[in-house]
Tab-separated table of C-alpha atoms in Angstrom:
chain	number	residue	atom	x	y	z
A	1	MET	CA	0.000	0.000	0.000
A	2	THR	CA	1.609	3.249	-1.054
A	3	LEU	CA	2.222	6.153	1.252
A	4	VAL	CA	0.418	8.402	-1.235
A	5	ARG	CA	-2.788	6.377	-0.859
A	6	ARG	CA	-2.526	6.436	2.908
A	7	GLY	CA	-1.875	10.158	2.953
A	8	ALA	CA	-4.845	10.753	0.669
A	9	ALA	CA	-7.070	8.701	2.982
A	10	GLU	CA	-5.917	10.663	6.018
A	11	LEU	CA	-6.416	13.997	4.255
A	12	LEU	CA	-9.876	13.061	3.013
A	13	GLY	CA	-11.007	11.495	6.277
A	14	THR	CA	-9.796	14.358	8.464
A	15	ALA	CA	-11.384	16.881	6.094
A	16	PHE	CA	-14.772	15.190	6.380
A	17	LEU	CA	-14.385	14.809	10.138
A	18	VAL	CA	-13.720	18.510	10.658
A	19	ALA	CA	-16.415	19.509	8.161
A	20	ALA	CA	-18.851	17.442	10.210
A	21	VAL	CA	-17.701	18.881	13.548
A	22	VAL	CA	-17.745	22.499	12.413
A	23	GLY	CA	-20.713	22.214	10.065
A	24	SER	CA	-22.940	20.493	12.599
A	25	GLY	CA	-21.966	23.109	15.170
A	26	ILE	CA	-23.075	25.883	12.843
A	27	ALA	CA	-26.288	24.054	11.985
A	28	ALA	CA	-27.006	23.384	15.652
A	29	THR	CA	-26.732	27.044	16.617
A	30	ARG	CA	-29.046	28.031	13.764
A	31	LEU	CA	-31.606	25.286	14.345
A	32	SER	CA	-31.586	25.419	18.145
A	33	PRO	CA	-30.806	29.027	19.131
A	34	GLY	CA	-30.464	29.628	22.837
A	35	GLU	CA	-30.305	25.890	23.623
A	36	PRO	CA	-26.643	25.057	24.346
A	37	GLY	CA	-27.407	21.598	25.662
A	38	LEU	CA	-29.358	20.664	22.556
A	39	GLN	CA	-26.655	22.196	20.375
A	40	LEU	CA	-24.008	20.036	22.048
A	41	LEU	CA	-26.190	16.942	21.665
A	42	GLU	CA	-26.609	17.575	17.951
A	43	ASN	CA	-22.888	18.263	17.507
A	44	SER	CA	-21.830	15.158	19.434
A	45	LEU	CA	-24.199	12.778	17.630
A	46	VAL	CA	-23.066	13.997	14.225
A	47	THR	CA	-19.392	13.684	15.184
A	48	GLY	CA	-19.809	10.149	16.512
A	49	ALA	CA	-21.785	9.068	13.471
A	50	VAL	CA	-19.332	10.472	10.943
A	51	LEU	CA	-16.421	8.814	12.740
A	52	VAL	CA	-18.089	5.418	12.417
A	53	ALA	CA	-18.766	5.965	8.721
A	54	LEU	CA	-15.301	7.309	7.896
A	55	ILE	CA	-13.422	4.620	9.784
A	56	LEU	CA	-15.478	1.849	8.196
A	57	ALA	CA	-14.850	3.278	4.723
A	58	LEU	CA	-11.167	4.168	5.061
A	59	GLN	CA	-9.781	1.730	7.633
A	60	PRO	CA	-8.501	-0.676	4.936
A	61	VAL	CA	-6.257	2.169	3.689
A	62	SER	CA	-5.643	4.462	6.684
A	63	ALA	CA	-8.085	5.875	9.214
A	64	ALA	CA	-6.313	7.547	12.126
A	65	PHE	CA	-7.386	11.147	11.308
A	66	ASN	CA	-5.412	12.181	14.394
A	67	PRO	CA	-1.692	12.945	14.874
A	68	VAL	CA	-1.710	11.461	18.387
A	69	VAL	CA	-3.066	8.173	17.032
A	70	THR	CA	-0.511	8.205	14.221
A	71	LEU	CA	2.324	8.846	16.686
A	72	ALA	CA	1.039	5.982	18.817
A	73	GLU	CA	1.069	3.746	15.735
A	74	ALA	CA	4.715	4.696	15.235
A	75	ALA	CA	5.480	3.998	18.901
A	76	PHE	CA	3.910	0.542	18.583
A	77	GLY	CA	6.111	-0.142	15.557
A	78	LEU	CA	3.301	-0.016	13.017
A	79	LEU	CA	4.704	3.005	11.139
A	80	GLY	CA	8.108	4.423	10.321
A	81	ALA	CA	9.037	7.994	11.232
A	82	LYS	CA	8.854	9.208	7.620
A	83	ASP	CA	5.429	7.663	7.057
A	84	ALA	CA	4.147	9.110	10.331
A	85	ALA	CA	5.357	12.607	9.393
A	86	VAL	CA	3.614	12.445	6.007
A	87	LEU	CA	0.350	11.225	7.541
A	88	VAL	CA	0.381	13.901	10.238
A	89	ALA	CA	0.921	16.581	7.590
A	90	ALA	CA	-1.985	15.159	5.597
A	91	GLN	CA	-4.214	15.216	8.689
A	92	VAL	CA	-3.418	18.850	9.462
A	93	ALA	CA	-3.986	19.875	5.840
A	94	GLY	CA	-7.209	17.867	5.631
A	95	GLY	CA	-8.542	19.328	8.847
A	96	SER	CA	-7.925	22.864	7.642
A	97	LEU	CA	-9.653	22.071	4.352
A	98	GLY	CA	-12.638	20.659	6.227
A	99	ALA	CA	-13.038	23.806	8.328
A	100	VAL	CA	-12.935	26.011	5.215
A	101	LEU	CA	-15.509	23.820	3.469
A	102	ALA	CA	-17.834	23.928	6.480
A	103	ASN	CA	-17.645	27.720	6.575
A	104	LEU	CA	-18.391	27.991	2.865
A	105	MET	CA	-21.269	25.501	2.989
A	106	PHE	CA	-23.001	27.730	5.530
A	107	ASP	CA	-22.340	30.917	3.549
A	108	LEU	CA	-19.656	32.236	5.877
A	109	ASP	CA	-16.220	33.582	5.055
A	110	ALA	CA	-13.857	30.774	4.047
A	111	VAL	CA	-11.677	31.575	7.060
A	112	SER	CA	-12.777	33.393	10.196
A	113	ILE	CA	-10.292	33.089	13.056
A	114	SER	CA	-12.068	31.930	16.176
A	115	GLY	CA	-12.212	34.139	19.235
A	116	HIS	CA	-13.524	31.333	21.478
A	117	GLU	CA	-10.990	31.074	24.297
A	118	ARG	CA	-10.705	27.656	25.880
A	119	THR	CA	-8.031	27.728	28.543
A	120	GLY	CA	-7.462	26.634	32.125
A	121	GLY	CA	-6.191	23.659	34.042
A	122	HIS	CA	-9.571	21.935	34.135
A	123	LEU	CA	-9.816	22.009	30.334
A	124	TRP	CA	-6.252	20.761	29.884
A	125	LEU	CA	-6.966	17.930	32.322
A	126	ALA	CA	-10.096	17.125	30.333
A	127	GLU	CA	-8.038	16.900	27.146
A	128	VAL	CA	-5.545	14.549	28.816
A	129	VAL	CA	-8.434	12.340	29.911
A	130	ALA	CA	-10.238	12.518	26.554
A	131	THR	CA	-7.151	11.652	24.523
A	132	PHE	CA	-6.042	8.966	26.953
A	133	GLY	CA	-9.404	7.248	26.657
A	134	LEU	CA	-9.472	7.530	22.874
A	135	VAL	CA	-6.036	5.955	22.417
A	136	VAL	CA	-6.819	3.174	24.913
A	137	VAL	CA	-10.085	2.423	23.100
A	138	ILE	CA	-8.395	2.261	19.698
A	139	PHE	CA	-5.280	0.283	20.556
A	140	GLY	CA	-6.970	-1.828	23.198
A	141	SER	CA	-9.334	-2.994	20.458
A	142	VAL	CA	-6.543	-3.465	17.914
A	143	ARG	CA	-4.173	-5.348	20.206
A	144	ALA	CA	-7.033	-7.555	21.389
A	145	GLY	CA	-7.552	-8.619	17.770
A	146	ARG	CA	-10.869	-6.786	17.394
A	147	THR	CA	-10.085	-4.311	14.632
A	148	GLU	CA	-13.584	-4.718	13.211
A	149	THR	CA	-14.970	-2.998	16.317
A	150	VAL	CA	-12.765	0.109	16.175
A	151	ALA	CA	-15.178	2.272	14.161
A	152	PHE	CA	-18.050	1.708	16.576
A	153	ALA	CA	-15.850	1.953	19.667
A	154	VAL	CA	-14.380	5.276	18.551
A	155	GLY	CA	-17.711	6.741	17.468
A	156	GLY	CA	-19.327	5.754	20.736
A	157	TYR	CA	-16.441	6.961	22.860
A	158	ILE	CA	-16.196	10.392	21.247
A	159	THR	CA	-19.967	10.909	21.463
A	160	ALA	CA	-19.795	10.153	25.187
A	161	ALA	CA	-16.623	12.175	25.764
A	162	TYR	CA	-18.288	15.304	24.373
A	163	TRP	CA	-20.406	15.137	27.506
A	164	PHE	CA	-18.201	13.789	30.279
A	165	THR	CA	-15.217	16.077	29.614
A	166	SER	CA	-15.353	19.808	30.284
A	167	SER	CA	-13.418	20.500	27.064
A	168	THR	CA	-15.980	18.590	24.933
A	169	SER	CA	-13.207	16.205	23.903
A	170	PHE	CA	-11.186	17.719	21.079
A	171	ALA	CA	-8.653	14.882	21.630
A	172	ASN	CA	-6.955	15.570	18.287
A	173	PRO	CA	-4.244	18.148	17.433
A	174	ALA	CA	-5.190	18.331	13.735
A	175	VAL	CA	-8.836	18.968	14.551
A	176	THR	CA	-7.839	21.477	17.235
A	177	VAL	CA	-5.743	23.504	14.786
A	178	ALA	CA	-8.455	23.324	12.123
A	179	ARG	CA	-11.111	24.615	14.498
A	180	THR	CA	-9.218	27.900	14.850
A	181	LEU	CA	-10.345	28.693	11.284
A	182	SER	CA	-14.051	28.990	12.122
A	183	ASP	CA	-15.385	31.570	14.559
A	184	THR	CA	-18.452	29.475	15.270
A	185	PHE	CA	-19.831	27.050	17.868
A	186	ALA	CA	-16.971	24.545	17.486
A	187	GLY	CA	-14.162	27.092	17.201
A	188	ILE	CA	-11.140	27.613	19.422
A	189	SER	CA	-8.892	30.655	19.541
A	190	PRO	CA	-5.318	30.177	18.277
A	191	ALA	CA	-3.962	31.230	21.682
A	192	SER	CA	-5.769	28.274	23.287
A	193	VAL	CA	-4.305	25.687	20.917
A	194	PRO	CA	-0.867	25.073	22.519
A	195	GLY	CA	-2.327	24.090	25.886
A	196	PHE	CA	-4.785	21.713	24.229
A	197	VAL	CA	-2.158	20.102	22.006
A	198	VAL	CA	0.299	19.575	24.872
A	199	ALA	CA	-2.480	17.992	26.946
A	200	GLN	CA	-3.445	15.734	24.037
A	201	VAL	CA	0.136	14.537	23.555
A	202	VAL	CA	0.446	13.851	27.293
A	203	GLY	CA	-2.804	11.875	27.221
A	204	GLY	CA	-1.605	9.873	24.232
A	205	ALA	CA	1.726	9.088	25.886
A	206	LEU	CA	0.025	7.910	29.084
A	207	ALA	CA	-2.353	5.790	27.036
A	208	TYR	CA	0.570	4.168	25.197
A	209	VAL	CA	1.973	3.038	28.552
A	210	ALA	CA	-1.435	1.800	29.703
A	211	VAL	CA	-2.007	-0.217	26.526
A	212	ARG	CA	1.440	-1.785	26.843
A	213	VAL	CA	0.532	-2.881	30.373
A	214	LEU	CA	-2.986	-4.065	29.538
A	215	HIS	CA	-2.130	-5.720	26.217
A	216	PRO	CA	1.583	-6.611	26.362
A	217	HIS	CA	1.260	-9.138	23.532
A	218	PRO	CA	-0.916	-8.137	20.543
A	219	ALA	CA	-3.276	-10.806	19.314
A	220	LEU	CA	-2.457	-12.603	16.075
A	221	PRO	CA	-4.548	-11.449	13.082
A	222	THR	CA	-6.674	-14.616	13.228
A	223	GLU	CA	-7.432	-14.279	16.939
A	224	SER	CA	-10.308	-12.455	18.571
A	225	SER	CA	-11.355	-11.926	22.143
């Protein structure tokens, strides 16, 4: 499988993911004005659903859509450093494209830098927790020999994490950066990005250790649990 194909899958998948996150946020605020709880419900359901669909469609090629997940793949020996760098670049580019497309689809400026500040220790802790859980869900499933469940596990987890984390579970550096490009419901100010990204990397690193402890020996491809 060529690196070009994998990069294209990551770019396309991350673009659709961000378009869904940002676009559903815009739609939610227009359809349910003054109802933040309902807006979050709509946003979370759309995000979980699109993750299931995208992972099912693109998993045979590449379906991380997240630099932390790609770095974890490299740490587990599933990717080389060069491949990981290319895929991360594709994810960041795809996420930015998705945010621009969402803005345009809702008749907004292609780029509008978000002024939504999201900062503070409680939010950074939430991002550590959200990313930790996401990486454990993905690689716990993979190393248990249950790759066919990953799409549903990830979609379900992210839908839930929107609600049980105070940060609404960004859990993805590429998506975090992309969301700076839309001054809408799902946006985040550029100044808030570094804290989120550091927290996400910390959560991913802790999850890598946890998965190594919980699943020290990955299942053979023919095994299932």
